[in-house]
Short mmCIF file of C-alpha atoms in Angstrom, two decimals:
data_model
loop_
_atom_site.label_atom_id
_atom_site.label_comp_id
_atom_site.label_asym_id
_atom_site.label_seq_id
_atom_site.Cartn_x
_atom_site.Cartn_y
_atom_site.Cartn_z
CA THR G 18 -11.16 -101.81 -143.29
CA GLU G 19 -14.18 -99.15 -142.96
CA ASP G 20 -12.67 -96.94 -144.98
CA ARG G 21 -11.33 -99.34 -147.81
CA ILE G 22 -7.83 -98.55 -147.69
CA HIS G 23 -6.64 -101.90 -147.64
CA THR G 24 -9.37 -103.85 -149.72
CA PRO G 25 -8.26 -105.47 -152.95
CA SER G 26 -8.68 -103.11 -156.16
CA ARG G 27 -11.53 -104.68 -158.61
CA LEU G 28 -8.69 -104.74 -161.34
CA THR G 29 -6.50 -107.32 -159.67
CA SER G 30 -9.67 -109.33 -158.60
CA ARG G 31 -10.09 -109.51 -162.53
CA LEU G 32 -6.85 -110.09 -163.13
CA LEU G 33 -6.49 -113.07 -160.90
CA GLU G 34 -9.95 -114.12 -162.06
CA GLY G 35 -8.33 -115.09 -165.70
CA CYS G 36 -5.83 -117.57 -164.21
CA ARG G 37 -7.77 -118.25 -160.64
CA GLU G 38 -8.58 -121.94 -162.04
CA GLY G 39 -5.69 -124.05 -161.66
CA LEU G 40 -3.48 -121.64 -159.51
CA SER G 41 -1.69 -122.94 -156.33
CA ALA G 42 -0.36 -120.46 -153.86
CA GLU G 43 2.74 -121.39 -151.44
CA LEU G 44 3.66 -119.07 -148.84
CA LEU G 45 7.51 -119.96 -147.91
CA LEU G 46 7.98 -117.98 -144.60
CA SER G 47 9.88 -118.16 -141.48
CA ASP G 48 8.15 -118.78 -138.12
CA ARG G 49 7.26 -115.87 -136.04
CA LEU G 50 9.95 -117.49 -133.31
CA HIS G 51 12.59 -117.18 -135.90
CA MET G 52 11.59 -113.61 -137.15
CA PRO G 53 13.01 -110.29 -135.56
CA ALA G 54 10.42 -107.69 -133.81
CA SER G 55 9.99 -105.88 -137.24
CA LEU G 56 8.78 -108.82 -139.18
CA LYS G 57 6.81 -110.77 -137.05
CA GLY G 58 3.11 -109.01 -138.13
CA LEU G 59 4.50 -110.16 -142.02
CA GLU G 60 2.39 -113.08 -142.01
CA VAL G 61 -0.78 -111.67 -140.99
CA ARG G 62 -0.19 -108.58 -143.63
CA ILE G 63 0.57 -111.24 -146.50
CA LEU G 64 -2.40 -113.67 -145.66
CA ALA G 65 -5.08 -110.87 -144.91
CA THR G 66 -4.00 -109.33 -148.79
CA LEU G 67 -3.97 -113.32 -150.16
CA ARG G 68 -7.24 -114.23 -148.65
CA GLY G 69 -8.99 -111.00 -149.37
CA LEU G 70 -8.05 -112.02 -153.18
CA GLY G 71 -9.79 -115.39 -152.42
CA LEU G 72 -6.27 -117.01 -152.03
CA ARG G 73 -5.93 -119.72 -149.54
CA PRO G 74 -1.89 -120.35 -149.83
CA ARG G 75 -0.51 -123.38 -148.33
CA ILE G 76 2.56 -122.27 -145.50
CA VAL G 77 5.69 -124.15 -145.48
CA ARG G 78 8.19 -123.29 -143.04
CA PRO G 79 11.40 -123.84 -144.54
CA GLU G 80 13.62 -123.97 -141.53
CA ASP G 81 11.60 -127.28 -141.08
CA LEU G 82 13.00 -128.81 -144.64
CA THR G 83 15.87 -130.92 -145.17
CA PRO G 84 18.95 -129.32 -146.45
CA ALA G 85 18.10 -130.98 -149.92
CA GLU G 86 14.33 -129.14 -149.75
CA GLN G 87 16.09 -126.07 -148.90
CA ALA G 88 18.47 -126.41 -151.93
CA LYS G 89 15.31 -127.18 -154.11
CA LEU G 90 14.07 -123.65 -152.88
CA ARG G 91 17.47 -121.45 -153.65
CA THR G 92 17.74 -123.40 -157.49
CA ALA G 93 14.23 -122.09 -157.67
CA GLY G 94 15.11 -119.05 -156.68
CA ILE G 95 13.54 -119.22 -153.42
CA GLU G 96 16.42 -118.21 -150.58
CA PRO G 97 16.88 -116.69 -147.08
CA PHE G 98 17.78 -112.57 -146.86
CA ASP G 99 19.41 -110.77 -144.12
CA VAL G 100 17.40 -108.30 -141.94
CA GLU G 101 19.14 -106.21 -139.65
CA THR G 102 18.14 -106.01 -136.34
CA ILE G 103 18.95 -105.28 -132.25
CA GLU G 104 19.66 -107.95 -129.97
CA GLY G 105 21.25 -107.06 -126.68
CA ASP G 106 21.54 -103.51 -127.51
CA ALA G 107 23.82 -104.47 -130.21
CA PRO G 108 23.25 -104.57 -133.82
CA ALA G 109 22.51 -107.91 -135.52
CA THR G 110 22.09 -109.81 -138.84
CA THR G 111 19.18 -112.47 -138.66
CA HIS G 112 18.84 -114.54 -141.77
CA VAL G 113 14.66 -115.20 -142.67
CA TRP G 114 12.78 -116.61 -145.39
CA SER G 115 9.77 -114.93 -146.84
CA ALA G 116 8.64 -115.95 -150.75
CA LEU G 117 5.03 -116.52 -152.52
CA ARG G 118 5.31 -119.15 -155.14
CA LEU G 119 2.60 -119.31 -157.64
CA GLN G 120 1.93 -122.11 -160.13
CA ARG G 121 -0.62 -122.70 -162.90
CA SER G 122 -0.32 -124.97 -165.96
CA GLY G 123 3.36 -125.99 -165.63
CA LYS G 124 4.66 -122.33 -165.15
CA THR G 125 5.73 -120.69 -161.81
CA GLU G 126 5.95 -117.51 -160.75
CA VAL G 127 8.10 -116.54 -157.31
CA LEU G 128 7.60 -113.27 -155.36
CA PRO G 129 11.14 -113.79 -153.64
CA GLU G 130 12.03 -111.34 -150.81
CA LEU G 131 8.57 -110.23 -149.14
CA ASP G 132 9.81 -107.82 -146.66
CA PRO G 133 7.78 -105.11 -145.10
CA ARG G 134 8.20 -102.80 -147.99
CA ALA G 135 7.84 -105.38 -150.66
CA VAL G 136 3.92 -106.20 -148.92
CA GLU G 137 3.23 -102.58 -149.31
CA HIS G 138 2.92 -103.14 -152.94
CA LEU G 139 1.96 -107.16 -152.52
CA GLU G 140 -1.11 -106.56 -154.45
CA PHE G 141 0.51 -105.01 -157.52
CA LEU G 142 3.30 -108.02 -157.27
CA LEU G 143 0.62 -110.47 -157.81
CA ALA G 144 -1.40 -108.56 -160.19
CA ALA G 145 1.91 -108.64 -162.21
CA ALA G 146 2.75 -112.31 -161.49
CA ALA G 147 -0.92 -113.40 -162.50
CA LYS G 148 -0.33 -111.52 -166.15
CA ARG G 149 2.74 -113.38 -166.67
CA LEU G 150 1.12 -116.99 -165.72
CA GLN G 151 -1.10 -116.27 -168.35
CA GLY G 152 1.67 -115.91 -171.18
CA ALA G 153 2.13 -112.16 -171.00
CA ALA G 154 5.70 -111.10 -171.23
CA ALA G 155 8.07 -109.32 -168.43
CA PRO G 156 8.12 -105.62 -168.97
CA ILE G 157 11.50 -104.34 -170.55
CA VAL G 158 12.99 -101.64 -168.75
CA GLY G 159 15.91 -99.76 -169.94
CA VAL G 160 18.55 -98.57 -167.22
CA LEU G 161 20.31 -95.68 -168.49
CA SER G 162 22.54 -94.82 -165.60
CA ASP G 163 26.43 -93.87 -165.08
CA LEU G 164 28.70 -93.83 -162.29
CA PRO G 165 27.96 -91.05 -159.80
CA ARG G 166 29.59 -87.82 -161.04
CA LEU G 167 29.44 -84.90 -158.53
CA THR G 168 30.18 -81.27 -158.75
CA PRO G 169 33.05 -79.77 -157.31
CA ALA G 170 30.66 -77.76 -155.12
CA GLU G 171 28.91 -80.75 -154.41
CA ALA G 172 31.54 -83.20 -152.96
CA HIS G 173 32.62 -80.24 -151.11
CA THR G 174 29.43 -79.57 -149.27
CA ASP G 175 27.94 -82.32 -149.28
CA TYR G 176 30.54 -84.93 -148.09
CA GLN G 177 34.11 -83.39 -147.51
CA GLN G 178 33.07 -80.73 -144.88
CA LYS G 179 31.28 -83.66 -143.29
CA GLY G 180 34.19 -85.29 -143.13
CA TYR G 181 32.89 -88.19 -145.55
CA THR G 182 34.27 -89.54 -149.03
CA ALA G 183 32.27 -88.63 -152.15
CA PRO G 184 30.95 -91.59 -154.21
CA VAL G 185 33.49 -92.63 -156.90
CA GLY G 186 34.04 -95.52 -159.07
CA SER G 187 31.37 -98.38 -158.01
CA ASP G 188 27.94 -98.65 -159.45
CA VAL G 189 25.18 -97.17 -156.71
CA TYR G 190 22.49 -97.79 -158.79
CA SER G 191 23.25 -101.42 -158.66
CA PHE G 192 20.48 -102.06 -155.66
CA ALA G 193 17.70 -100.69 -157.80
CA LYS G 194 18.46 -103.02 -161.11
CA LYS G 195 18.33 -105.99 -158.96
CA LEU G 196 15.41 -104.92 -157.11
CA LEU G 197 13.63 -104.34 -160.47
CA ALA G 198 14.66 -107.95 -162.08
CA ARG G 199 13.73 -109.52 -158.59
CA HIS G 200 10.13 -108.45 -159.01
CA GLY G 201 9.71 -110.15 -162.65
CA TYR G 202 11.07 -107.14 -164.91
CA ASP G 203 13.51 -107.48 -167.76
CA VAL G 204 16.00 -105.03 -166.62
CA VAL G 205 18.72 -103.92 -169.98
CA TYR G 206 21.42 -101.67 -169.11
CA ILE G 207 21.78 -99.08 -171.56
CA ASN G 208 25.61 -97.09 -171.55
CA PRO G 209 25.20 -93.41 -171.43
CA GLU G 210 28.33 -93.46 -173.33
CA SER G 211 26.91 -95.31 -176.40
CA PRO G 212 23.17 -95.29 -175.65
CA VAL G 213 21.56 -98.18 -177.65
CA LEU G 214 17.84 -98.58 -176.93
CA PRO G 215 16.33 -101.97 -176.61
CA PRO G 216 13.93 -102.88 -179.17
CA LYS G 217 10.58 -103.27 -177.70
CA MET G 218 11.07 -101.11 -174.48
CA ASP G 219 8.44 -100.88 -172.28
CA LEU G 220 9.93 -97.87 -170.12
CA LEU G 221 13.40 -95.69 -170.20
CA VAL G 222 14.65 -95.18 -166.73
CA TRP G 223 17.44 -92.88 -166.63
CA LEU G 224 19.47 -92.20 -163.48
CA GLN G 225 21.13 -88.92 -162.94
CA PRO G 226 20.14 -87.43 -166.24
CA ARG G 227 21.25 -83.51 -165.41
CA PHE G 228 24.85 -84.65 -166.77
CA PRO G 229 24.10 -85.82 -170.05
CA GLN G 230 27.11 -87.03 -172.72
#
């Protein structure tokens, strides 16, 4: 664009340059006809980012594949995911495919579940995948988290007065851990009751740190 807010960064281009030789890209994406309204522009956005970086992916429509071919995709970590939408003024769930597979020198990297939020960071995800294709290890992220523990005042004000039940007994941070793992991080859980940091940890994420043990 004229103000260059959607222009790929030079750093991303340099990272890709190191593995461009022999690099193939495959975009596995549902056709617009199978996409809910909120995702119909997804293909244009993904292709614009890839082509801005000099990548011309082969486009595959998983719905057109045989069940056996779809099973192979699932084995490779590529599978459809649920998208909440509205059909006939009623909430509905649609299954869509949206993933990118990069291959080079016998190595494969998959960027799964490319929804609008993930596509916002597609350039970063591509750069990280390029480094892994060149032999870089996945960053190790230690996640220290506990079950939710609200103060009595928080439970009363934020939940009970509004007729809600305060969260207890479940891992409300599991989605965050799965999201990190999905995008190529080596996630290691750290028990706050007996914290042991993993060796060579690159980053520590401490969720709800105001209640130290």
